[in-house]
Short mmCIF file of C-alpha atoms in Angstrom, two decimals:
data_model
loop_
_atom_site.label_atom_id
_atom_site.label_comp_id
_atom_site.label_asym_id
_atom_site.label_seq_id
_atom_site.Cartn_x
_atom_site.Cartn_y
_atom_site.Cartn_z
CA MET R 1 292.37 -5.45 264.48
CA PRO R 2 290.22 -8.78 264.53
CA THR R 3 291.86 -11.33 267.18
CA THR R 4 289.56 -14.47 266.43
CA TYR R 5 289.96 -16.86 263.23
CA THR R 6 288.48 -20.06 261.71
CA PRO R 7 290.98 -22.84 261.31
CA CYS R 8 291.25 -24.23 258.04
CA PRO R 9 290.43 -27.75 257.53
CA VAL R 10 293.27 -28.61 255.21
CA TYR R 11 295.86 -26.28 257.10
CA ARG R 12 298.27 -29.04 257.62
CA LYS R 13 297.99 -30.98 254.19
CA CYS R 14 298.19 -27.73 252.15
CA GLY R 15 300.86 -26.25 253.91
CA GLY R 16 300.35 -22.61 252.00
CA CYS R 17 299.44 -20.70 255.10
CA GLN R 18 302.30 -21.34 257.50
CA LEU R 19 300.96 -18.97 260.04
CA GLN R 20 297.62 -19.82 260.63
CA ASN R 21 298.00 -21.67 263.70
CA LEU R 22 298.55 -18.05 265.06
CA GLU R 23 295.93 -15.24 265.42
CA TYR R 24 296.51 -12.47 263.26
CA PRO R 25 297.93 -9.94 265.71
CA ARG R 26 300.43 -12.66 266.85
CA GLN R 27 301.31 -13.08 263.12
CA LEU R 28 302.17 -9.55 262.86
CA VAL R 29 304.49 -9.87 266.01
CA TRP R 30 306.32 -12.87 264.24
CA LYS R 31 306.88 -11.09 261.19
CA GLN R 32 308.16 -7.89 263.14
CA ASP R 33 310.32 -10.13 264.78
CA ARG R 34 311.76 -11.82 261.46
CA CYS R 35 312.36 -8.16 259.92
CA GLN R 36 314.13 -6.84 262.95
CA LYS R 37 316.28 -9.75 262.84
CA LEU R 38 317.28 -9.39 259.33
CA LEU R 39 317.01 -5.64 258.69
CA GLY R 40 317.64 -4.16 262.17
CA ARG R 41 321.27 -3.88 261.58
CA PHE R 42 320.71 -1.07 259.00
CA GLY R 43 318.36 1.03 261.03
CA LYS R 44 314.88 1.34 262.79
CA VAL R 45 312.43 -1.06 261.56
CA SER R 46 309.14 0.64 261.56
CA PRO R 47 305.93 -1.21 263.10
CA ILE R 48 304.25 -3.47 260.30
CA LEU R 49 301.20 -2.25 258.55
CA GLY R 50 298.80 -5.00 259.02
CA MET R 51 295.19 -5.63 257.33
CA GLU R 52 292.13 -4.79 258.92
CA CYS R 53 290.26 -7.79 257.34
CA PRO R 54 293.12 -10.40 256.62
CA TYR R 55 290.80 -12.71 254.55
CA HIS R 56 289.91 -13.50 251.15
CA TYR R 57 292.52 -10.73 249.67
CA ARG R 58 293.85 -12.83 246.87
CA ASN R 59 292.75 -11.42 243.59
CA LYS R 60 294.29 -14.16 241.60
CA VAL R 61 293.46 -17.99 242.14
CA GLN R 62 294.56 -20.75 240.11
CA ALA R 63 293.58 -24.45 241.07
CA ALA R 64 294.91 -27.73 239.48
CA PHE R 65 293.04 -30.26 238.17
CA ALA R 66 293.41 -34.31 238.20
CA TYR R 67 291.43 -37.65 238.44
CA ASP R 68 291.60 -39.15 241.75
CA LYS R 69 291.12 -42.92 241.42
CA ARG R 70 290.59 -43.71 244.87
CA ARG R 71 287.35 -41.19 245.02
CA GLY R 72 286.43 -42.04 241.47
CA ARG R 73 286.00 -38.22 240.65
CA ILE R 74 287.92 -35.28 239.24
CA ILE R 75 289.46 -33.36 241.97
CA SER R 76 290.81 -29.59 242.16
CA GLY R 77 292.78 -27.60 244.39
CA VAL R 78 296.19 -26.96 245.60
CA TYR R 79 299.63 -28.71 245.33
CA GLN R 80 300.64 -29.96 248.84
CA SER R 81 303.80 -28.24 249.46
CA SER R 82 306.69 -29.27 247.95
CA THR R 83 304.84 -31.90 246.16
CA HIS R 84 302.53 -32.61 242.97
CA ARG R 85 299.56 -34.21 245.26
CA ILE R 86 296.47 -31.90 245.04
CA VAL R 87 294.85 -31.27 247.91
CA PRO R 88 291.40 -30.69 247.17
CA VAL R 89 289.67 -27.37 248.01
CA ASP R 90 286.77 -25.80 247.44
CA SER R 91 287.12 -22.65 249.52
CA CYS R 92 290.29 -20.84 250.77
CA GLN R 93 290.42 -18.39 253.68
CA THR R 94 293.01 -16.07 251.59
CA GLU R 95 291.21 -16.47 247.86
CA ASP R 96 288.52 -14.62 246.33
CA GLU R 97 285.27 -15.95 247.42
CA THR R 98 284.03 -15.55 243.36
CA ALA R 99 286.97 -16.83 242.10
CA ASP R 100 286.62 -20.32 244.23
CA ARG R 101 282.91 -20.70 243.01
CA ILE R 102 283.75 -20.32 239.83
CA ILE R 103 286.61 -22.93 239.91
CA VAL R 104 284.00 -25.31 241.64
CA SER R 105 281.28 -24.51 238.65
CA VAL R 106 284.37 -25.57 235.90
CA ARG R 107 284.82 -28.83 237.95
CA GLY R 108 281.04 -29.83 237.71
CA LEU R 109 281.30 -28.86 233.92
CA LEU R 110 283.78 -31.12 232.95
CA LYS R 111 281.68 -33.88 234.39
CA ASP R 112 278.57 -32.58 232.56
CA PHE R 113 280.66 -32.19 229.09
CA LYS R 114 282.65 -35.21 229.49
CA LEU R 115 285.79 -33.71 229.63
CA GLN R 116 288.84 -35.14 231.39
CA ALA R 117 291.25 -33.99 233.82
CA TYR R 118 295.05 -34.01 232.54
CA ASP R 119 297.23 -36.63 233.75
CA GLU R 120 300.75 -35.76 234.66
CA ASN R 121 301.67 -39.29 234.25
CA THR R 122 300.56 -40.21 230.77
CA GLY R 123 300.68 -36.59 229.77
CA ARG R 124 296.94 -37.18 228.79
CA GLY R 125 293.60 -35.59 229.47
CA PHE R 126 292.17 -32.11 228.73
CA LEU R 127 292.12 -29.57 231.52
CA ARG R 128 295.04 -29.00 233.69
CA HIS R 129 294.65 -25.80 235.79
CA VAL R 130 291.89 -22.97 235.90
CA LEU R 131 293.13 -19.45 236.69
CA VAL R 132 290.91 -16.85 237.82
CA LYS R 133 291.72 -12.98 238.37
CA ARG R 134 289.46 -10.72 239.40
CA GLY R 135 289.38 -6.62 239.68
CA PHE R 136 288.30 -5.93 243.54
CA ALA R 137 287.53 -2.14 242.23
CA THR R 138 286.10 -2.88 239.19
CA GLY R 139 284.52 -6.32 239.56
CA GLN R 140 285.76 -7.56 236.26
CA VAL R 141 286.65 -11.22 236.22
CA MET R 142 288.95 -13.16 233.87
CA VAL R 143 288.72 -17.09 233.52
CA VAL R 144 291.93 -19.03 231.74
CA LEU R 145 291.28 -22.62 230.91
CA VAL R 146 294.72 -24.25 230.92
CA THR R 147 294.42 -27.12 228.72
CA GLY R 148 297.10 -29.79 227.74
CA THR R 149 295.93 -29.95 224.05
CA PRO R 150 294.11 -27.53 221.69
CA VAL R 151 291.29 -29.57 220.93
CA PHE R 152 288.37 -28.29 223.00
CA THR R 153 284.86 -30.20 222.62
CA ALA R 154 281.98 -28.34 222.53
CA LYS R 155 283.50 -25.36 223.02
CA LYS R 156 280.80 -22.69 222.45
CA HIS R 157 278.36 -24.83 224.81
CA PHE R 158 280.74 -24.83 227.59
CA VAL R 159 281.34 -21.57 227.66
CA ALA R 160 277.78 -20.36 227.43
CA LYS R 161 277.02 -22.92 230.18
CA LEU R 162 279.94 -21.18 232.27
CA ARG R 163 278.64 -17.58 231.60
CA GLU R 164 275.07 -18.57 232.56
CA LEU R 165 276.31 -19.82 235.83
CA HIS R 166 278.45 -16.89 236.66
CA PRO R 167 277.35 -14.05 234.68
CA GLU R 168 279.85 -11.64 236.50
CA ILE R 169 282.56 -13.22 234.08
CA THR R 170 283.95 -10.61 231.80
CA THR R 171 286.41 -12.34 229.57
CA ILE R 172 287.25 -16.63 229.12
CA LEU R 173 290.66 -17.71 227.54
CA GLN R 174 292.17 -21.04 226.41
CA ASN R 175 295.81 -21.21 227.35
CA VAL R 176 297.17 -24.44 225.71
CA ASN R 177 300.00 -25.94 227.75
CA ASP R 178 301.02 -29.34 226.29
CA LYS R 179 304.65 -29.48 227.61
CA ARG R 180 305.81 -31.61 230.48
CA THR R 181 306.66 -28.91 232.90
CA SER R 182 305.88 -27.58 236.48
CA LEU R 183 304.79 -24.00 234.43
CA VAL R 184 301.14 -23.32 235.00
CA LEU R 185 300.81 -21.14 231.51
CA GLY R 186 301.88 -22.36 228.10
CA GLU R 187 302.86 -20.11 224.99
CA ARG R 188 299.59 -20.44 223.23
CA GLU R 189 296.45 -18.47 224.06
CA LYS R 190 292.89 -18.07 222.47
CA VAL R 191 290.30 -15.77 223.50
CA LEU R 192 286.98 -17.36 224.13
CA TYR R 193 284.71 -14.51 225.03
CA GLY R 194 285.34 -10.93 225.81
CA PRO R 195 288.33 -8.42 225.17
CA GLY R 196 291.10 -11.33 226.78
CA TYR R 197 292.03 -9.03 229.67
CA ILE R 198 290.25 -7.30 232.62
CA VAL R 199 291.21 -3.78 234.15
CA ASP R 200 291.43 -2.73 237.51
CA GLU R 201 291.94 0.49 239.48
CA LEU R 202 294.61 1.06 241.75
CA CYS R 203 295.98 4.23 243.57
CA GLY R 204 293.61 6.32 241.21
CA CYS R 205 295.04 4.55 237.99
CA ARG R 206 293.34 2.14 235.82
CA PHE R 207 295.25 -0.69 234.69
CA ARG R 208 294.80 -3.93 232.14
CA ILE R 209 295.62 -7.27 233.09
CA SER R 210 296.26 -10.05 230.80
CA ALA R 211 296.52 -13.70 231.84
CA LYS R 212 300.54 -13.60 231.80
CA SER R 213 301.25 -10.33 233.26
CA PHE R 214 302.00 -9.76 237.15
CA TYR R 215 299.53 -7.75 239.27
CA GLN R 216 300.04 -7.51 242.82
CA ILE R 217 297.84 -10.22 244.46
CA ASN R 218 296.46 -8.22 247.44
CA PRO R 219 295.04 -4.62 245.92
CA VAL R 220 294.22 -3.43 249.69
CA GLN R 221 297.49 -3.61 250.76
CA THR R 222 298.88 -2.88 247.41
CA GLU R 223 297.44 0.86 247.93
CA VAL R 224 299.20 1.24 251.40
CA LEU R 225 302.28 -0.46 249.92
CA TYR R 226 302.54 2.07 247.28
CA SER R 227 301.34 5.01 249.24
CA LYS R 228 304.30 4.47 251.24
CA ALA R 229 306.74 4.07 248.50
CA MET R 230 305.19 7.47 246.87
CA GLU R 231 305.89 9.01 250.44
CA PHE R 232 309.40 7.97 250.51
CA ALA R 233 310.26 9.22 247.08
CA GLU R 234 309.33 12.72 247.70
CA LEU R 235 308.24 13.39 244.18
CA THR R 236 307.82 17.04 243.57
CA GLY R 237 307.16 17.32 239.83
CA LYS R 238 310.50 17.73 238.30
CA GLU R 239 312.17 14.20 239.11
CA LYS R 240 313.74 12.14 236.57
CA VAL R 241 312.42 8.13 237.59
CA LEU R 242 313.19 4.79 236.63
CA ASP R 243 310.60 1.75 237.66
CA ALA R 244 312.83 -1.30 237.42
CA TYR R 245 311.27 -4.79 237.20
CA CYS R 246 308.11 -2.51 236.08
CA GLY R 247 305.53 -5.55 235.38
CA ILE R 248 302.39 -3.83 233.88
CA GLY R 249 303.59 -0.53 235.14
CA THR R 250 301.89 0.08 238.55
CA ILE R 251 304.36 1.70 240.55
CA GLY R 252 305.68 3.69 237.54
CA LEU R 253 302.25 5.11 236.51
CA VAL R 254 301.16 5.63 240.11
CA ALA R 255 304.51 7.74 240.30
CA ALA R 256 303.74 9.30 236.61
CA LYS R 257 300.41 10.73 238.31
CA HIS R 258 301.77 11.62 241.84
CA GLY R 259 304.64 14.15 240.91
CA ALA R 260 307.21 12.51 238.93
CA GLY R 261 308.47 14.74 235.87
CA GLN R 262 309.37 11.52 233.70
CA VAL R 263 308.97 8.23 234.51
CA LEU R 264 310.71 5.08 232.27
CA GLY R 265 309.97 1.39 233.45
CA VAL R 266 311.84 -1.25 232.14
CA GLU R 267 310.42 -5.11 232.21
CA LEU R 268 311.69 -8.28 230.55
CA ASN R 269 307.90 -9.95 230.07
CA PRO R 270 306.74 -8.88 226.73
CA ASP R 271 303.35 -9.25 227.77
CA ALA R 272 303.59 -7.02 230.63
CA VAL R 273 305.15 -4.50 229.12
CA LYS R 274 302.36 -4.47 226.37
CA ASP R 275 299.82 -4.35 228.96
CA ALA R 276 302.15 -1.19 230.68
CA ILE R 277 302.17 0.60 227.22
CA GLN R 278 298.41 0.25 227.10
CA ASN R 279 298.17 1.40 230.70
CA ALA R 280 299.94 4.68 230.07
CA LYS R 281 297.35 5.28 227.23
CA GLU R 282 294.32 4.01 229.30
CA ASN R 283 295.54 6.75 232.09
CA ALA R 284 296.72 9.36 229.58
CA MET R 285 300.00 9.56 231.01
CA LYS R 286 302.28 11.57 228.63
CA ASN R 287 305.15 11.60 230.98
CA ALA R 288 305.49 7.91 231.15
CA TRP R 289 307.30 5.23 228.64
CA PHE R 290 308.25 1.44 228.92
CA THR R 291 310.65 -0.61 227.21
CA ARG R 292 311.36 -4.39 227.36
CA GLY R 293 314.57 -5.63 228.68
CA ASP R 294 316.52 -7.00 231.47
CA ALA R 295 316.70 -4.51 234.42
CA GLY R 296 320.49 -5.62 235.09
CA GLU R 297 321.46 -5.10 231.71
CA PHE R 298 319.68 -2.01 230.86
CA LEU R 299 321.07 -0.41 233.96
CA ALA R 300 324.63 -1.40 232.96
CA GLN R 301 324.39 0.05 229.60
CA ALA R 302 322.91 3.11 230.87
CA ALA R 303 325.68 3.44 233.49
CA GLN R 304 328.14 3.22 230.42
CA GLU R 305 326.32 5.92 228.51
CA GLY R 306 326.39 8.27 231.68
CA GLU R 307 322.59 7.86 232.00
CA GLY R 308 321.26 9.07 235.38
CA TRP R 309 317.87 9.21 237.52
CA ASP R 310 316.82 11.22 240.37
CA VAL R 311 314.75 8.42 242.03
CA VAL R 312 314.92 4.57 241.12
CA PHE R 313 311.62 2.31 242.26
CA MET R 314 312.81 -1.21 242.15
CA ASP R 315 310.94 -4.27 242.75
CA PRO R 316 312.63 -7.36 241.97
CA PRO R 317 311.52 -11.37 242.02
CA ARG R 318 311.80 -13.18 245.51
CA ALA R 319 315.41 -13.73 244.45
CA GLY R 320 316.40 -10.23 244.93
CA ALA R 321 318.56 -7.86 242.50
CA SER R 322 321.31 -9.43 240.39
CA GLY R 323 324.75 -8.52 241.29
CA GLU R 324 325.08 -6.54 237.69
CA PHE R 325 321.94 -4.46 238.78
CA LEU R 326 323.32 -3.28 242.00
CA THR R 327 326.70 -2.27 240.48
CA ALA R 328 325.23 -0.64 238.00
CA LEU R 329 322.61 1.10 240.31
CA ALA R 330 325.53 2.33 242.10
CA ALA R 331 327.33 3.74 239.07
CA CYS R 332 324.07 5.75 237.92
CA ALA R 333 324.25 7.28 241.63
CA PRO R 334 320.18 8.25 241.82
CA ARG R 335 319.48 10.31 244.95
CA ARG R 336 317.06 8.19 246.13
CA VAL R 337 316.18 4.48 245.45
CA VAL R 338 312.99 3.07 246.85
CA TYR R 339 313.35 -0.80 247.23
CA ILE R 340 310.09 -2.69 247.40
CA SER R 341 311.11 -6.41 248.46
CA CYS R 342 309.01 -9.31 248.84
CA ASP R 343 311.83 -11.32 250.66
CA PRO R 344 313.48 -9.85 253.81
CA GLU R 345 316.48 -12.13 253.49
CA THR R 346 317.65 -10.96 249.90
CA LEU R 347 316.85 -7.71 250.94
CA ALA R 348 319.49 -7.61 253.68
CA ARG R 349 321.89 -9.04 251.46
CA ASP R 350 320.97 -6.31 248.62
CA LEU R 351 320.93 -3.62 251.04
CA GLY R 352 324.48 -4.40 252.46
CA VAL R 353 325.92 -4.06 248.76
CA LEU R 354 324.07 -0.82 248.61
CA GLN R 355 325.39 0.45 251.66
CA ALA R 356 328.99 -0.64 250.70
CA ASN R 357 328.48 1.77 247.49
CA HIS R 358 327.56 4.90 249.73
CA TYR R 359 323.77 4.51 250.22
CA LYS R 360 322.39 5.15 253.55
CA ILE R 361 319.27 3.23 254.69
CA GLU R 362 316.98 6.08 255.74
CA GLN R 363 313.62 4.23 256.54
CA ILE R 364 312.46 0.47 256.63
CA GLN R 365 308.72 -0.30 256.56
CA PRO R 366 307.02 -3.86 256.93
CA VAL R 367 303.56 -4.35 255.00
CA ASP R 368 301.79 -7.56 255.55
CA MET R 369 300.69 -8.12 252.08
CA PHE R 370 300.11 -12.05 252.52
CA PRO R 371 298.32 -12.78 255.98
CA HIS R 372 298.57 -16.05 257.19
CA THR R 373 301.71 -16.94 255.34
CA GLN R 374 305.72 -16.59 256.28
CA HIS R 375 305.82 -13.93 253.78
CA VAL R 376 306.12 -10.33 254.35
CA GLU R 377 306.60 -7.29 252.18
CA THR R 378 309.00 -4.27 253.04
CA VAL R 379 309.75 -1.04 251.48
CA VAL R 380 312.61 0.76 251.92
CA LEU R 381 313.93 4.34 251.61
CA LEU R 382 317.94 4.85 250.69
CA SER R 383 319.36 7.96 249.74
CA LYS R 384 322.99 8.44 248.30
CA LEU R 385 325.61 10.05 250.75
CA ASN R 386 327.97 12.85 249.54
CA ALA R 387 331.41 11.36 249.36
CA LYS R 388 333.08 14.30 249.93
CA GLN R 389 331.05 15.14 252.98
CA HIS R 390 331.44 11.65 254.42
CA ILE R 391 335.29 11.60 253.67
CA GLU R 392 336.63 14.62 255.10
CA VAL R 393 336.20 13.71 258.77
CA GLU R 394 339.29 14.02 261.28
CA LEU R 395 339.65 11.29 263.68
CA ASN R 396 342.09 11.65 266.76
CA LEU R 397 343.02 7.88 267.25
CA ASP R 398 344.40 8.80 270.77
CA GLU R 399 341.21 10.32 271.93
CA LEU R 400 338.94 7.58 270.62
CA ASP R 401 341.94 4.93 272.54
CA LEU R 402 341.64 2.44 270.20
CA THR R 403 343.74 -0.45 270.60
CA ALA R 404 346.24 -1.77 267.74
CA ALA R 405 344.00 -5.08 267.37
CA GLU R 406 340.90 -2.47 267.05
CA SER R 407 342.44 -0.44 264.65
CA LYS R 408 343.84 -2.94 262.12
CA ALA R 409 343.17 -6.36 261.01
CA THR R 410 345.42 -8.75 259.13
CA TYR R 411 344.11 -9.95 255.72
CA ASP R 412 344.11 -13.40 256.77
CA GLU R 413 341.85 -12.31 259.80
CA ILE R 414 339.70 -10.84 257.40
CA LYS R 415 339.35 -13.93 255.12
CA ALA R 416 338.52 -16.00 258.13
CA TYR R 417 335.96 -13.53 259.48
CA VAL R 418 334.19 -13.41 255.96
CA LEU R 419 334.37 -17.26 255.18
CA GLU R 420 333.03 -17.87 258.68
CA LYS R 421 330.00 -15.11 258.62
CA TYR R 422 329.16 -15.59 254.86
CA GLY R 423 330.76 -18.52 253.43
CA LEU R 424 332.48 -16.56 251.04
CA LYS R 425 336.17 -16.94 250.11
CA VAL R 426 337.62 -13.41 249.36
CA SER R 427 341.40 -12.68 248.08
CA SER R 428 343.65 -10.10 249.26
CA LEU R 429 343.09 -8.17 245.86
CA TYR R 430 339.18 -7.72 246.59
CA ILE R 431 340.13 -6.70 250.33
CA SER R 432 342.86 -4.34 249.27
CA GLN R 433 340.35 -2.89 246.71
CA VAL R 434 337.67 -2.47 249.17
CA LYS R 435 340.04 -0.79 251.91
CA ARG R 436 341.03 1.89 248.99
CA LYS R 437 337.54 2.86 248.67
CA CYS R 438 337.33 3.25 252.55
CA GLY R 439 340.65 5.51 252.33
CA LEU R 440 342.36 2.85 254.25
CA ASP R 441 346.34 1.96 253.58
CA VAL R 442 346.80 -0.99 251.54
CA GLY R 443 350.85 -0.67 251.22
CA GLN R 444 352.49 0.62 247.97
CA ASN R 445 351.53 -1.45 244.53
CA TYR R 446 349.74 -4.02 246.87
CA ASN R 447 348.78 -6.79 244.52
CA LEU R 448 348.88 -4.94 241.40
CA SER R 449 350.08 -6.92 238.19
CA LYS R 450 353.48 -6.11 236.84
CA LYS R 451 352.04 -6.00 233.04
CA GLU R 452 351.02 -2.56 232.33
CA ASP R 453 348.06 -3.42 230.31
CA ALA R 454 346.78 -6.14 232.75
CA LYS R 455 343.09 -6.24 233.40
CA VAL R 456 342.55 -6.33 237.18
CA PRO R 457 339.43 -8.28 238.38
CA GLN R 458 337.03 -6.30 240.55
CA CYS R 459 335.46 -7.21 243.45
CA PRO R 460 331.89 -8.51 243.11
CA PRO R 461 329.06 -6.53 245.15
CA ASP R 462 328.21 -9.51 247.35
CA LYS R 463 331.77 -9.82 248.56
CA GLU R 464 332.55 -5.95 248.76
CA ALA R 465 329.86 -5.97 251.20
CA ALA R 466 330.88 -8.86 253.21
CA ILE R 467 334.47 -7.23 253.41
CA MET R 468 332.90 -4.15 254.42
CA GLU R 469 331.19 -5.84 257.31
CA ALA R 470 334.28 -7.37 258.03
CA LEU R 471 336.25 -4.05 258.37
CA LYS R 472 333.22 -2.68 260.46
CA HIS R 473 333.72 -5.52 262.96
CA PHE R 474 337.25 -4.76 263.45
CA HIS R 475 336.39 -1.24 263.83
CA MET R 476 338.62 -0.30 260.65
CA VAL R 477 335.85 2.20 259.00
#
């Protein structure tokens, strides 16, 4: 494992690589400690899997463009953390070197073709961003020119010159974003050269990648991550698998190739779904299907219809899974859940909810997908507990020698604990519902409505998890 590194000259101004002041082995220790603090209460946290060469790993690079009045020239680079000030960057230690060179060339061509950079204050100007994606396995390169206007003067000559400077480019697109927004890509898109997409290979599968679709940024570590996910899934060729938040179908297709009986992927992004369907055809996968939809809504509907799966892969965004999704997941009761997370904080929250719904956390494996940053990816295996096997346990309180305070806490004490630790207010009704699930006495007809047809509100998953933790704290479960 390399222990030396070259400090980035814009490390403090940029703010993108929060841990670059640490040598790489120490970064791994920092991330391991963070995962241990957040996830250790759920079980053993395995040693983090780091990179052999933690540099230039990003296969997707985007740069913002602006006119620097002080310097009297167009600049390109990254936004300073939490601002819209551009830090000029020609090369970055985490970004693909080919992509960095292409962006510098585009900046030079703007001057040659007398094209202006976009001005956020006035809403005028031509080029806002350049996005470059490269397939590390195939070498294919996509360049997306994000413009503030559809008018592209000398378009053919510009494209020809860029291809002359970089013959490795396999497709070029113009994306029009004429709105006052912080979003990089707009709705309209035009192919200027090539097929409008690139293809890359991952875990023995080929994937079509468009400008708007999500694809894992670090393909080297993605192989490590997905291999671990497949190991956790224990596919034998018979399993019915759901790939939630499936993107362009990477996890689902890898599962379909490595032992799943049938795979269904669900994704909200329409461009990603199109790519996923095409990817299934590209890989001749006849046991994988993809549909557009919100993962939470889809799973909730499936739960109502009694639909079930043997294994569920879930790879939600940084905010984690929605309460609706987790509730529906518990209702569908898959035997195994493989949770891939990019934020250990939201992962800890979601694991608490699933644990409260009779799932056991079997394995926790951190993977360093983003060296030099504070981000860490984690893959977790959960298995469904057999409710009958885990309820039919005889406890002798005399042998356990519990005091009255240890065996019982008042509703007010539980409320106070949950409020102090989690900042959540819970009602006596919610506490009684969770106690019932645990087989605890709540008193006859406690907090029930006197109306026969009354609809009783159900405890939300986040509050249920917090109450469950309180019951454990007071040694009631």
